[in-house]
The first five atom37 places (N, CA, C, CB, O) and aatype in JSON, in Angstrom:
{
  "aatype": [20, 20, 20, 20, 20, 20, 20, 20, 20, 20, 20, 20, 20, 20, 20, 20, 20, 20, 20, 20, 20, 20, 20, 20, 20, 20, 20, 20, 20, 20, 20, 20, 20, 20, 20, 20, 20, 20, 20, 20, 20, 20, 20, 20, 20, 20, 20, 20, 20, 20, 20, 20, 20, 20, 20, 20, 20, 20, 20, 20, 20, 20, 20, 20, 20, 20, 20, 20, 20, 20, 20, 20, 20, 20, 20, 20, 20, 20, 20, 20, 20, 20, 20, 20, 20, 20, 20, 20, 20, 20, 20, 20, 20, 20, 20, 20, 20, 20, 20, 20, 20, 20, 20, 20, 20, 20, 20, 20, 20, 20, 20, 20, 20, 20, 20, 20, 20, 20, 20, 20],
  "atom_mask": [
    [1, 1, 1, 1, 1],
    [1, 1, 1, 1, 1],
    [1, 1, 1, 1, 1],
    [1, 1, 1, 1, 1],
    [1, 1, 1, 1, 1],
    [1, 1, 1, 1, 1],
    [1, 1, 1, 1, 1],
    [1, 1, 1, 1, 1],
    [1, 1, 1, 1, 1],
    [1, 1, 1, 1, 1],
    [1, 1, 1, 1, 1],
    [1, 1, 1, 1, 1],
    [1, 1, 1, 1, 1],
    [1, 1, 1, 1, 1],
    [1, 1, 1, 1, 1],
    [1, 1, 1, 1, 1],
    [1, 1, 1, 1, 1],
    [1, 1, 1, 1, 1],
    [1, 1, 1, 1, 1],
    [1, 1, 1, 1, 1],
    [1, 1, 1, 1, 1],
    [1, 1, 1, 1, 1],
    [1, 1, 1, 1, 1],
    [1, 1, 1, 1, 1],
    [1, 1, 1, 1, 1],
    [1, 1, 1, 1, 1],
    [1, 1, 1, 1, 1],
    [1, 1, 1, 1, 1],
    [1, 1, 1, 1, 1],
    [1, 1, 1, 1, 1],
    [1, 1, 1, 1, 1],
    [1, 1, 1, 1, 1],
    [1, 1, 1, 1, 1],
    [1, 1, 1, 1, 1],
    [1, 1, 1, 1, 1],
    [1, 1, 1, 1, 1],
    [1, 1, 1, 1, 1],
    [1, 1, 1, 1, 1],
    [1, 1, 1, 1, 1],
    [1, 1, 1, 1, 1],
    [1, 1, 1, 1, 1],
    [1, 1, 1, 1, 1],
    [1, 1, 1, 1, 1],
    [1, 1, 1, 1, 1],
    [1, 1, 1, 1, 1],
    [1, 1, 1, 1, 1],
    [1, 1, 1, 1, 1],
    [1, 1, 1, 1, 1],
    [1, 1, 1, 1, 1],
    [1, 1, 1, 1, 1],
    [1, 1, 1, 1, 1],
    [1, 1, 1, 1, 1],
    [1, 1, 1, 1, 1],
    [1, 1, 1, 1, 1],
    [1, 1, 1, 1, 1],
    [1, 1, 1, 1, 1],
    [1, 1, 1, 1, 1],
    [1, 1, 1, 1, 1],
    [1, 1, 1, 1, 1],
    [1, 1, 1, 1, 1],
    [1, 1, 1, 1, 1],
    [1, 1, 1, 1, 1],
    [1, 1, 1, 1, 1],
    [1, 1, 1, 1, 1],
    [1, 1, 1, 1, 1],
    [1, 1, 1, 1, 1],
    [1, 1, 1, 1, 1],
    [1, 1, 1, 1, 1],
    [1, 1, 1, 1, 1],
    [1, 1, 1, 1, 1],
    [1, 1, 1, 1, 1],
    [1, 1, 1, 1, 1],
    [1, 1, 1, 1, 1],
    [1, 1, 1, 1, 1],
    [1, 1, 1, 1, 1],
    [1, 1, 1, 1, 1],
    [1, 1, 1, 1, 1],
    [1, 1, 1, 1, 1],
    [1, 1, 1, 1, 1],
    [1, 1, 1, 1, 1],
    [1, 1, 1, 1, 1],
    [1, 1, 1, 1, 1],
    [1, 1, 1, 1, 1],
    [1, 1, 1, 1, 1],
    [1, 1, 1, 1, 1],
    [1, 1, 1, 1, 1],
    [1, 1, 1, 1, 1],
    [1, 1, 1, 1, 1],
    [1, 1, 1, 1, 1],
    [1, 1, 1, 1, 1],
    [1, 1, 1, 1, 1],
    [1, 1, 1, 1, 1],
    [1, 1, 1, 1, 1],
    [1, 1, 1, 1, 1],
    [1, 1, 1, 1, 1],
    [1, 1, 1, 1, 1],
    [1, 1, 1, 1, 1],
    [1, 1, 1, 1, 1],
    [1, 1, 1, 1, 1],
    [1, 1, 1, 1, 1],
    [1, 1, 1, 1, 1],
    [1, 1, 1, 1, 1],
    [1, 1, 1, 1, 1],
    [1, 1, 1, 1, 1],
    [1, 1, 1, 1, 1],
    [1, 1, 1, 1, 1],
    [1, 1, 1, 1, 1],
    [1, 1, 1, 1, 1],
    [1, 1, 1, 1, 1],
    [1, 1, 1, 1, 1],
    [1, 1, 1, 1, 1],
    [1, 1, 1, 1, 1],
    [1, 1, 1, 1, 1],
    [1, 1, 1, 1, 1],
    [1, 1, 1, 1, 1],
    [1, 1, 1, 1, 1],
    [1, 1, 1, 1, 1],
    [1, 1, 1, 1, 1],
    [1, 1, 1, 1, 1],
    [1, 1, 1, 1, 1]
  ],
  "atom_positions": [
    [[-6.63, 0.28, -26.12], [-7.05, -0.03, -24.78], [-5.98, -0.85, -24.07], [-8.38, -0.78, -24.8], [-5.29, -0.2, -23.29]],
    [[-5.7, -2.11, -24.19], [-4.92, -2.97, -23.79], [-5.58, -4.39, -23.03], [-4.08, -2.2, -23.0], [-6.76, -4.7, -22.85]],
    [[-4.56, -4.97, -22.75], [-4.85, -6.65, -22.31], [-5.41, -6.29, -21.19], [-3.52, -7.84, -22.05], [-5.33, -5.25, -20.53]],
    [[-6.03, -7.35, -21.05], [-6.09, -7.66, -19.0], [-5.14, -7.08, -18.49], [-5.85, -9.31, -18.26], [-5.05, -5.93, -18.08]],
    [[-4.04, -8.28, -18.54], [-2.86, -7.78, -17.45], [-2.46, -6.38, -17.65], [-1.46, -8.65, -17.56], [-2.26, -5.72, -16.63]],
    [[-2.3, -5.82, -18.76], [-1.81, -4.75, -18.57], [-3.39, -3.29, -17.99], [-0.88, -4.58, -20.18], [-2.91, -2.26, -17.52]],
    [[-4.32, -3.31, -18.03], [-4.92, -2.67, -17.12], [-4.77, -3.31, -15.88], [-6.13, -2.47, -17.45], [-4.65, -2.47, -15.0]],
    [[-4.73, -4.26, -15.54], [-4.85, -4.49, -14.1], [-3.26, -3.91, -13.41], [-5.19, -6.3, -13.84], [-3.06, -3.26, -12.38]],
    [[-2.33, -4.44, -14.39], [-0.91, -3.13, -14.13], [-1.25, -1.86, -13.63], [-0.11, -2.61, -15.56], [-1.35, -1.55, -12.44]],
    [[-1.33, -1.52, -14.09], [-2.16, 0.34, -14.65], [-3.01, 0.37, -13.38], [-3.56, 0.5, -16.58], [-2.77, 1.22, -12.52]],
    [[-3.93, -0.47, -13.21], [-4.44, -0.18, -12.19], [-3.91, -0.25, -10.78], [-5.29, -0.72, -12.3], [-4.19, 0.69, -10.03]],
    [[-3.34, -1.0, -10.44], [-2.12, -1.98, -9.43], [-1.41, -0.36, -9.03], [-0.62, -3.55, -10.63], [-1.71, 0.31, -8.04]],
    [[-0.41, 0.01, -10.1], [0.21, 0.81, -10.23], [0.03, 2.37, -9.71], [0.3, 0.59, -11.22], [0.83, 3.19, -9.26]],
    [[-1.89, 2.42, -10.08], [-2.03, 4.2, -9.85], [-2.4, 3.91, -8.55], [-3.29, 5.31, -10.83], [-2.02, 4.71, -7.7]],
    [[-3.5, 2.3, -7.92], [-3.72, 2.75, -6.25], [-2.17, 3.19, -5.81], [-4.38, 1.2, -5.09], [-1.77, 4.29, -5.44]],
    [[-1.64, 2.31, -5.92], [-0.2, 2.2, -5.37], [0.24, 3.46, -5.03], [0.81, 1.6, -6.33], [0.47, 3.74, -3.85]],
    [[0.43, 4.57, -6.27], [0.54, 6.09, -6.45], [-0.13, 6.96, -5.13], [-0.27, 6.49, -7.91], [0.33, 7.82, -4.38]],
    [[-1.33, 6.35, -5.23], [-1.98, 7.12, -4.61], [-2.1, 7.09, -2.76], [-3.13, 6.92, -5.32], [-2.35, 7.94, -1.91]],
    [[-1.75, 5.54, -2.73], [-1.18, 4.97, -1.33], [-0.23, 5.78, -0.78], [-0.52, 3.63, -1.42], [-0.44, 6.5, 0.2]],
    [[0.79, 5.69, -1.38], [2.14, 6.52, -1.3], [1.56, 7.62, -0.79], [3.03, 6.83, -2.69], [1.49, 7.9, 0.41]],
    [[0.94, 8.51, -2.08], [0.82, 10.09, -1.48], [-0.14, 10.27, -0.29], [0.22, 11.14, -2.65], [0.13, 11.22, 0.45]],
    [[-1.21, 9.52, 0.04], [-2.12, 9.25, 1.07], [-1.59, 8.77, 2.47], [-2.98, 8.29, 0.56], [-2.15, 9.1, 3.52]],
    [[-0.72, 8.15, 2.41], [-0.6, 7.13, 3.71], [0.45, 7.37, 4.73], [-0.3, 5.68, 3.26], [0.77, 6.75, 5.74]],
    [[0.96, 8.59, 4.13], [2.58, 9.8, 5.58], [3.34, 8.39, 6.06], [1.55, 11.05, 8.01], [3.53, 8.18, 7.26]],
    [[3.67, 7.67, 5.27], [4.36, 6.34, 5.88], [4.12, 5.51, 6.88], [5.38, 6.52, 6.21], [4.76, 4.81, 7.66]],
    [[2.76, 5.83, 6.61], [1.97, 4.06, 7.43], [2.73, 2.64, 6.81], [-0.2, 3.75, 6.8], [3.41, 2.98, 5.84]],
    [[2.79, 1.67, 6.97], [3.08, 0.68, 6.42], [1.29, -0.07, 5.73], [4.05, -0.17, 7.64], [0.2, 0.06, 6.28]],
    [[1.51, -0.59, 4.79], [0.33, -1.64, 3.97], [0.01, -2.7, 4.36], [0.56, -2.07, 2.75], [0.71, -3.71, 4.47]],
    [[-0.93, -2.57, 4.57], [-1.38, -4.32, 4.54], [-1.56, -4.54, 2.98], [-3.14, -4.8, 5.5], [-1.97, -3.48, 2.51]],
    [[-1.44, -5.26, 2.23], [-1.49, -5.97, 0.75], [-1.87, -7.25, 0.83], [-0.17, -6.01, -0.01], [-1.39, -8.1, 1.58]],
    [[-2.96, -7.41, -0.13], [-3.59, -8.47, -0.24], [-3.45, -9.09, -1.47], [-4.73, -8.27, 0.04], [-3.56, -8.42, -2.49]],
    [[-3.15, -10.56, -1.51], [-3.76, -11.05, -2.91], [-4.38, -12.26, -3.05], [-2.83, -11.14, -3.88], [-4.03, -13.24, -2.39]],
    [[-5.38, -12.28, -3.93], [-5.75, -13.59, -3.83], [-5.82, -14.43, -5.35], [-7.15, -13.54, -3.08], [-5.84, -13.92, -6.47]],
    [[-5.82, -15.57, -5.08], [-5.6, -16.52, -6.19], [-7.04, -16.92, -6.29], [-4.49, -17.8, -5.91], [-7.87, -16.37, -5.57]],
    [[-7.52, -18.2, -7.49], [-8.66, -18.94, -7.31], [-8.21, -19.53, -6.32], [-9.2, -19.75, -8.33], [-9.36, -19.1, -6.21]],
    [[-7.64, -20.19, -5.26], [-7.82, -21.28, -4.22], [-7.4, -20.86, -3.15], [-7.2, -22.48, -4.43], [-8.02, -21.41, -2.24]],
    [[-6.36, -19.87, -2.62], [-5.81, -19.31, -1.68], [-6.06, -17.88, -1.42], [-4.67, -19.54, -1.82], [-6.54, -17.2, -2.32]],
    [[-5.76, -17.31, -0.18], [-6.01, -15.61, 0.05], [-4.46, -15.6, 0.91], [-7.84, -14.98, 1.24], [-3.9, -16.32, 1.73]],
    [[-4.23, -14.61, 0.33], [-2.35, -13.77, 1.15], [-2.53, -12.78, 1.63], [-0.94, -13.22, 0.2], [-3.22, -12.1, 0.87]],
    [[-2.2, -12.13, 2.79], [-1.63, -11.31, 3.2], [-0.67, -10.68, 4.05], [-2.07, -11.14, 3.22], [-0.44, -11.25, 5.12]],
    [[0.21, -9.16, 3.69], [1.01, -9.01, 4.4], [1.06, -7.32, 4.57], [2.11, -9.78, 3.94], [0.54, -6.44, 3.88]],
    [[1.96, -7.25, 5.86], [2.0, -5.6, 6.06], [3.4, -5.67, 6.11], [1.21, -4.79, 7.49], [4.21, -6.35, 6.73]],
    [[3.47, -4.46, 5.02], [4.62, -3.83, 4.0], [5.07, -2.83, 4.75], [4.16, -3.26, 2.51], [4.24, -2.1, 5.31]],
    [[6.54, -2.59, 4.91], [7.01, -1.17, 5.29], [8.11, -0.36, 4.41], [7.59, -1.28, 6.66], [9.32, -0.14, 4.52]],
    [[6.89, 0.02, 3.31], [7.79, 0.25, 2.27], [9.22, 1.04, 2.56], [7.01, 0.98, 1.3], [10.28, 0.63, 2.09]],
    [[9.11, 2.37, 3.51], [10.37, 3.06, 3.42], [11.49, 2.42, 3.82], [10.36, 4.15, 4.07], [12.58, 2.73, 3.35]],
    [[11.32, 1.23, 4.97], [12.68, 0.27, 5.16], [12.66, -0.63, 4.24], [12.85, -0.52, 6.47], [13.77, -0.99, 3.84]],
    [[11.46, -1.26, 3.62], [11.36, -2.21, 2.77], [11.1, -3.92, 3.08], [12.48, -1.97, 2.16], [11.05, -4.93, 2.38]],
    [[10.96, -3.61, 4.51], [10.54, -4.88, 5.14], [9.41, -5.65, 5.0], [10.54, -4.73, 6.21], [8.53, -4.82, 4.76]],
    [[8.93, -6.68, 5.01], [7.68, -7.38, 5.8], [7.49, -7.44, 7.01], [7.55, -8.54, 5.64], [7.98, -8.42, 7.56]],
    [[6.88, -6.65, 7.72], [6.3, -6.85, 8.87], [5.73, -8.09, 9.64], [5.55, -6.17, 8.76], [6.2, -8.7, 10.6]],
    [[4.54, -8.27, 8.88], [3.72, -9.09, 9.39], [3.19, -10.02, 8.06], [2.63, -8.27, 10.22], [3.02, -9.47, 6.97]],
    [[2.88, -11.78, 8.28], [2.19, -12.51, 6.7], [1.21, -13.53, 7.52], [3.61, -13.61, 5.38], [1.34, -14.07, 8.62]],
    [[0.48, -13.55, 6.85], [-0.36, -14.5, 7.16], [-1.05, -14.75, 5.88], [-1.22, -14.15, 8.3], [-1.4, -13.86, 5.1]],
    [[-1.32, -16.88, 5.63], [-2.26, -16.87, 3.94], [-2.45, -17.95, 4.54], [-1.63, -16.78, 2.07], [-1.7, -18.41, 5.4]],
    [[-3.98, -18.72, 3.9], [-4.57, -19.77, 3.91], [-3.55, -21.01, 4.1], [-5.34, -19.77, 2.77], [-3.74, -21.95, 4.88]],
    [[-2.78, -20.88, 3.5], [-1.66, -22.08, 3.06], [-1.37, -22.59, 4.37], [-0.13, -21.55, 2.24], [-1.34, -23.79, 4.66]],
    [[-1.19, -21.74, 5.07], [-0.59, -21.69, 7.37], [-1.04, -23.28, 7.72], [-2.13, -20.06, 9.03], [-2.24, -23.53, 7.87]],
    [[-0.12, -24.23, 7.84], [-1.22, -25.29, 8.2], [-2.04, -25.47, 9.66], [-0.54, -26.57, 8.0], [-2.73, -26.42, 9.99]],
    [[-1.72, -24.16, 10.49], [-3.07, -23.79, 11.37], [-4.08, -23.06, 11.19], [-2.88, -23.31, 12.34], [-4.92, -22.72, 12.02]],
    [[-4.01, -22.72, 9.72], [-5.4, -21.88, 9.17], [-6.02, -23.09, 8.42], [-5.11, -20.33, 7.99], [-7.22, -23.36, 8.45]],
    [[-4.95, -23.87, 7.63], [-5.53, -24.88, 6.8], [-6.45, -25.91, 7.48], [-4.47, -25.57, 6.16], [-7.54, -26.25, 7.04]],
    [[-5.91, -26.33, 8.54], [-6.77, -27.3, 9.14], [-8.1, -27.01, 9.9], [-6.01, -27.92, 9.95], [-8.64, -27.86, 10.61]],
    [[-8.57, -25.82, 9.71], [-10.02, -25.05, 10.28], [-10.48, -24.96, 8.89], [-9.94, -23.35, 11.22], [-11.44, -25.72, 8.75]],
    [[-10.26, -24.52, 8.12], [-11.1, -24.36, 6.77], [-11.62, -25.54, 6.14], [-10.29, -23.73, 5.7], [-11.2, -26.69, 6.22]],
    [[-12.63, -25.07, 5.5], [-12.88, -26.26, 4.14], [-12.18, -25.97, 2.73], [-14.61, -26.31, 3.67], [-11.4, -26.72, 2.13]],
    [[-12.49, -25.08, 2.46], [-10.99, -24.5, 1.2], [-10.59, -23.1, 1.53], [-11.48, -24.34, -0.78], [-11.22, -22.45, 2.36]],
    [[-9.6, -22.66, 0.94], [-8.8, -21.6, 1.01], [-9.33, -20.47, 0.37], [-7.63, -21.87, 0.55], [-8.83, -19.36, 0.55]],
    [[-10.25, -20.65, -0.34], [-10.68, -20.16, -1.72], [-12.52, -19.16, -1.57], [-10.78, -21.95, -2.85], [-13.25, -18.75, -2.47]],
    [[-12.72, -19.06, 0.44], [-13.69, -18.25, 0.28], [-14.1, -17.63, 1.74], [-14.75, -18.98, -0.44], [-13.53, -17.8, 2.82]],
    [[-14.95, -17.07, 1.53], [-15.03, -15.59, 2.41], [-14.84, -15.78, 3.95], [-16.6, -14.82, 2.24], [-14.5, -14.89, 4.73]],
    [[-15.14, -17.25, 4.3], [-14.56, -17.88, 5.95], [-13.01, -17.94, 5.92], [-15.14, -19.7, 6.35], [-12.39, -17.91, 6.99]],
    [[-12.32, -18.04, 4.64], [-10.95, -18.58, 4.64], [-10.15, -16.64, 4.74], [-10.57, -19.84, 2.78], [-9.05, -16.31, 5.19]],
    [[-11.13, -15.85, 4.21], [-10.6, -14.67, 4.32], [-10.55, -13.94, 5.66], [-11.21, -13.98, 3.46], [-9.65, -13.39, 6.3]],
    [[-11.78, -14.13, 5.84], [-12.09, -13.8, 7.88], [-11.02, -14.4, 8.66], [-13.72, -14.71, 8.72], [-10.52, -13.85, 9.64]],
    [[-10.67, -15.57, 8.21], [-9.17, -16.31, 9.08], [-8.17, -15.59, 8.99], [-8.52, -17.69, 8.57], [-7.45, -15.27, 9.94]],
    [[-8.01, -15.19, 7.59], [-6.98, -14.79, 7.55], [-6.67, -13.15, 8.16], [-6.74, -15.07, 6.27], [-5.81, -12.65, 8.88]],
    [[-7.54, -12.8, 7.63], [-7.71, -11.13, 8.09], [-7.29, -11.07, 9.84], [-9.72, -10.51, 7.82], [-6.23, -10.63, 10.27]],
    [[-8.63, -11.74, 10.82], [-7.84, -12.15, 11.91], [-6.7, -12.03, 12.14], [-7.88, -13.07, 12.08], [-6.11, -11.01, 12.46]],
    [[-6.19, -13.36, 11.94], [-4.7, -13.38, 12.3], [-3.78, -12.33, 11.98], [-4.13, -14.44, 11.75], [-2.94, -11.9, 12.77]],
    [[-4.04, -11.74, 10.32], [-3.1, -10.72, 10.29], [-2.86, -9.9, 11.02], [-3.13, -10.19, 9.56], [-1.79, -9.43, 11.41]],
    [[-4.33, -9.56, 11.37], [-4.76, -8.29, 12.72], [-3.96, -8.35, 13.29], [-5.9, -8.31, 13.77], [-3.12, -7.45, 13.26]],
    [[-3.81, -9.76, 14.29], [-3.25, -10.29, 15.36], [-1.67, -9.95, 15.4], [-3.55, -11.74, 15.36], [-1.16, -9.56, 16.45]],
    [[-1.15, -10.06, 14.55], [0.59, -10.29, 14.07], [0.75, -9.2, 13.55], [1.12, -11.49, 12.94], [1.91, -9.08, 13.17]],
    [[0.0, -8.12, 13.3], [0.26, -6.78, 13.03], [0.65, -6.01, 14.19], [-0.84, -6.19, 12.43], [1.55, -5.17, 14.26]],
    [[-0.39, -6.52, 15.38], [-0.41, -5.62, 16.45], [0.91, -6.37, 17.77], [-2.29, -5.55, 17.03], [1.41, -5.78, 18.73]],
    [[1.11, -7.56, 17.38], [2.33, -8.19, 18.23], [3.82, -7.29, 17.52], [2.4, -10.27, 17.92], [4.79, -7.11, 18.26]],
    [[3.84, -7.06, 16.85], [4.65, -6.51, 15.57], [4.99, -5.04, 16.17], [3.64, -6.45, 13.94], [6.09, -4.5, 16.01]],
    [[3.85, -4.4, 16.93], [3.78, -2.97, 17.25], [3.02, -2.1, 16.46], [4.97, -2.45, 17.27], [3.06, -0.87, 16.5]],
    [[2.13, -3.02, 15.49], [1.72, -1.87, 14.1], [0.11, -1.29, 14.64], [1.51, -2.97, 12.08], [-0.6, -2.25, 14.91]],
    [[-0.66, 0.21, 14.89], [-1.73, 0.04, 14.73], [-2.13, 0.44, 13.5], [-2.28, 0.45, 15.59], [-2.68, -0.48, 12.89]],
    [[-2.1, 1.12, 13.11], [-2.53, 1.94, 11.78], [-1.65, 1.57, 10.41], [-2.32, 3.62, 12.1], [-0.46, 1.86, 10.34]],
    [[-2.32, 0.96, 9.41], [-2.1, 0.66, 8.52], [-2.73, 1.44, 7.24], [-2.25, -0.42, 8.71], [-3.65, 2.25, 7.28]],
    [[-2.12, 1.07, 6.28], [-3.0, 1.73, 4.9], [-3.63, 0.41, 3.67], [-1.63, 2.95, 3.87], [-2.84, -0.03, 2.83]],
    [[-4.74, 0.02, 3.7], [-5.06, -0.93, 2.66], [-4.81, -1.16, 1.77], [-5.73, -1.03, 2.38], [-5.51, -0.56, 0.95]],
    [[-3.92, -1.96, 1.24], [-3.88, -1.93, -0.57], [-4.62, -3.03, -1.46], [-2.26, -2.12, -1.11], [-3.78, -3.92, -1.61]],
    [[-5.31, -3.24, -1.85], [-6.24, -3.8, -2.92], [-6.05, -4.47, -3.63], [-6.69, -3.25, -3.57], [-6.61, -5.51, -3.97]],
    [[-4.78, -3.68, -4.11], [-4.2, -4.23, -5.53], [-5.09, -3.52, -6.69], [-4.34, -6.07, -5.66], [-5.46, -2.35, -6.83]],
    [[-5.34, -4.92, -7.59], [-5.75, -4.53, -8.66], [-7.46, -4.92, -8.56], [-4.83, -5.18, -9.79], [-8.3, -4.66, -9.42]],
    [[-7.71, -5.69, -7.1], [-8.84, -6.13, -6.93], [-10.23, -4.99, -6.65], [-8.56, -7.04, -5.89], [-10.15, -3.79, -6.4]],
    [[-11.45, -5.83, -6.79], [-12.45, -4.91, -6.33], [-12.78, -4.97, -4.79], [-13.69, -5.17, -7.13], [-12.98, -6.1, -4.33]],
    [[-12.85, -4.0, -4.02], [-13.28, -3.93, -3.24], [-14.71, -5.04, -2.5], [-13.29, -2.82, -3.53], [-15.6, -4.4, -1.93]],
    [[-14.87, -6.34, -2.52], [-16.06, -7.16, -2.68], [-15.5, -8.57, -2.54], [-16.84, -6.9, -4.09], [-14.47, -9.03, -3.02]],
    [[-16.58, -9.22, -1.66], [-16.32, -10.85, -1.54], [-15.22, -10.97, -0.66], [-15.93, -11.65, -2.97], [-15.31, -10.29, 0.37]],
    [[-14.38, -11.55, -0.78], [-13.15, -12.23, -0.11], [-11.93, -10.82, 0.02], [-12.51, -13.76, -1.28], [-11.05, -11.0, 0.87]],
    [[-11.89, -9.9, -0.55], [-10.75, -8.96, -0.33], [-11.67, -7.72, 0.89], [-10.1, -8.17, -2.19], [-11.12, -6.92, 1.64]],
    [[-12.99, -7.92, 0.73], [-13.68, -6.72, 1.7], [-14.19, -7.62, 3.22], [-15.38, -5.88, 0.71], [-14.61, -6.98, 4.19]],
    [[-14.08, -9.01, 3.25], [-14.22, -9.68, 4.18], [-12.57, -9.62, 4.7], [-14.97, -11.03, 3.8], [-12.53, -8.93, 5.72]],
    [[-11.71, -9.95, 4.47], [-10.48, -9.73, 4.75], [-9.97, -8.44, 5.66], [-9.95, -9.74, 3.55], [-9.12, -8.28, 6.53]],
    [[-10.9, -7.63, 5.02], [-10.14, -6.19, 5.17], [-11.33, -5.44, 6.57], [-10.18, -5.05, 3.16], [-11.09, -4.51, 7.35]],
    [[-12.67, -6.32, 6.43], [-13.6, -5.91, 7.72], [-12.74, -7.22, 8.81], [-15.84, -6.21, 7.37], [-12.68, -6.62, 9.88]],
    [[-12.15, -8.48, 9.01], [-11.84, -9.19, 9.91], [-10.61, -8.16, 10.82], [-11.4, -10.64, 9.22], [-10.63, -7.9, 12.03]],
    [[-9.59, -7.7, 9.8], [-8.62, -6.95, 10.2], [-8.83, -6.17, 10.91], [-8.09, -6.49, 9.51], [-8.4, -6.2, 12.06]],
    [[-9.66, -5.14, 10.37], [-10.43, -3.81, 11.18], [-10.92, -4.74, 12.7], [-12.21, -3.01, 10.02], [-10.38, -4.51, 13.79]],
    [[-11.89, -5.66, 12.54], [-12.15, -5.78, 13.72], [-11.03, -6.58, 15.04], [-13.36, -6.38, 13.48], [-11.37, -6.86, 16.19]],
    [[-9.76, -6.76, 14.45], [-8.86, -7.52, 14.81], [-8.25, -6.37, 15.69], [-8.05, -8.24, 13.66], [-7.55, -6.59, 16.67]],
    [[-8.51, -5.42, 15.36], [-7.71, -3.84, 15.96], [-6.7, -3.22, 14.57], [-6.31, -4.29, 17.68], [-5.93, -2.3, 14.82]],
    [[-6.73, -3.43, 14.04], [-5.9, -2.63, 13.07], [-7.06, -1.46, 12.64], [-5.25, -3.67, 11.65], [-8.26, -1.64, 12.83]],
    [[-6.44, -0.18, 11.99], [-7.26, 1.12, 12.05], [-6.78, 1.25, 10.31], [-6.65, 2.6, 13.45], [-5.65, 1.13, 9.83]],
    [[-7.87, 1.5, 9.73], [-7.19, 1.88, 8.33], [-8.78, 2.28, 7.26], [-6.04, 0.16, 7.59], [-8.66, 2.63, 6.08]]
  ]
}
C-alpha cells in the first residue's frame, strides 16, 4: 500500500494529471492548508508564473480573523484571491485541491472565490 505521504503524493500527482489534460491552459488556483494557516495562489503553469497569492498570514487578513486555521479565515481568503485574480486579468481558472478533500476550509475557499467572480 504505502505511507501517508506517499498516497497523498500519488494522489497530489494524478489530480494534477488530470488538471493538465482538463483545463486547455487555464491557469490554477492551488490551495494549501496547514493546521493554523490557509494559502492560496493562481498558477500559470505554461509560463510558470504566479499570478495571483493571497494566505491568512497577510497582516490585513490577519487582523480581521480570530485564527487562520478556519472556515471564516478561508472565506477571507478565497475573497481576496477572487479579487487579485481578476485585477491580474484572470476569469476562468481551474481548481486544484491538492491532495485535500473537497470539505470544510478547502470547499469554503473555493465557494468565496466563485462568488468573488472567478468561474471554475
Amino acid at each position: 500500500m504505502g505511507t501517508q505521504r506517499e498516497l497523498q503524493t500519488r494522489r497530489r500527482r494524478r489530480l494534477r494529471y488530470q488538471l493538465r489534460q482538463k483545463g486547455n491552459g487555464r491557469p490554477r488556483l492551488s490551495v494549501f492548508r496547514s493546521s493554523k494557516n490557509i494559502y492560496a495562489q493562481v498558477i500559470d503553469d505554461v509560463a510558470g508564473k504566479t499570478l495571483a497569492v493571497a494566505s491568512s498570514l497577510e497582516a490585513a487578513v490577519k487582523g480581521q480573523l480570530k485564527t487562520g486555521a478556519d472556515i471564516d479565515a478561508a472565506r477571507t481568503v478565497g475573497k481576496l484571491i477572487a479579487e487579485r485574480a481578476k485585477a491580474a486579468g484572470l476569469e476562468q481558472v481551474v481548481f486544484d485541491r491538492g491532495s485535500y478533500i473537497y470539505h470544510g476550509r478547502v470547499k469554503a475557499l473555493a465557494e468565496a472565490a466563485r462568488e468573488g467572480g472567478l468561474a471554475f
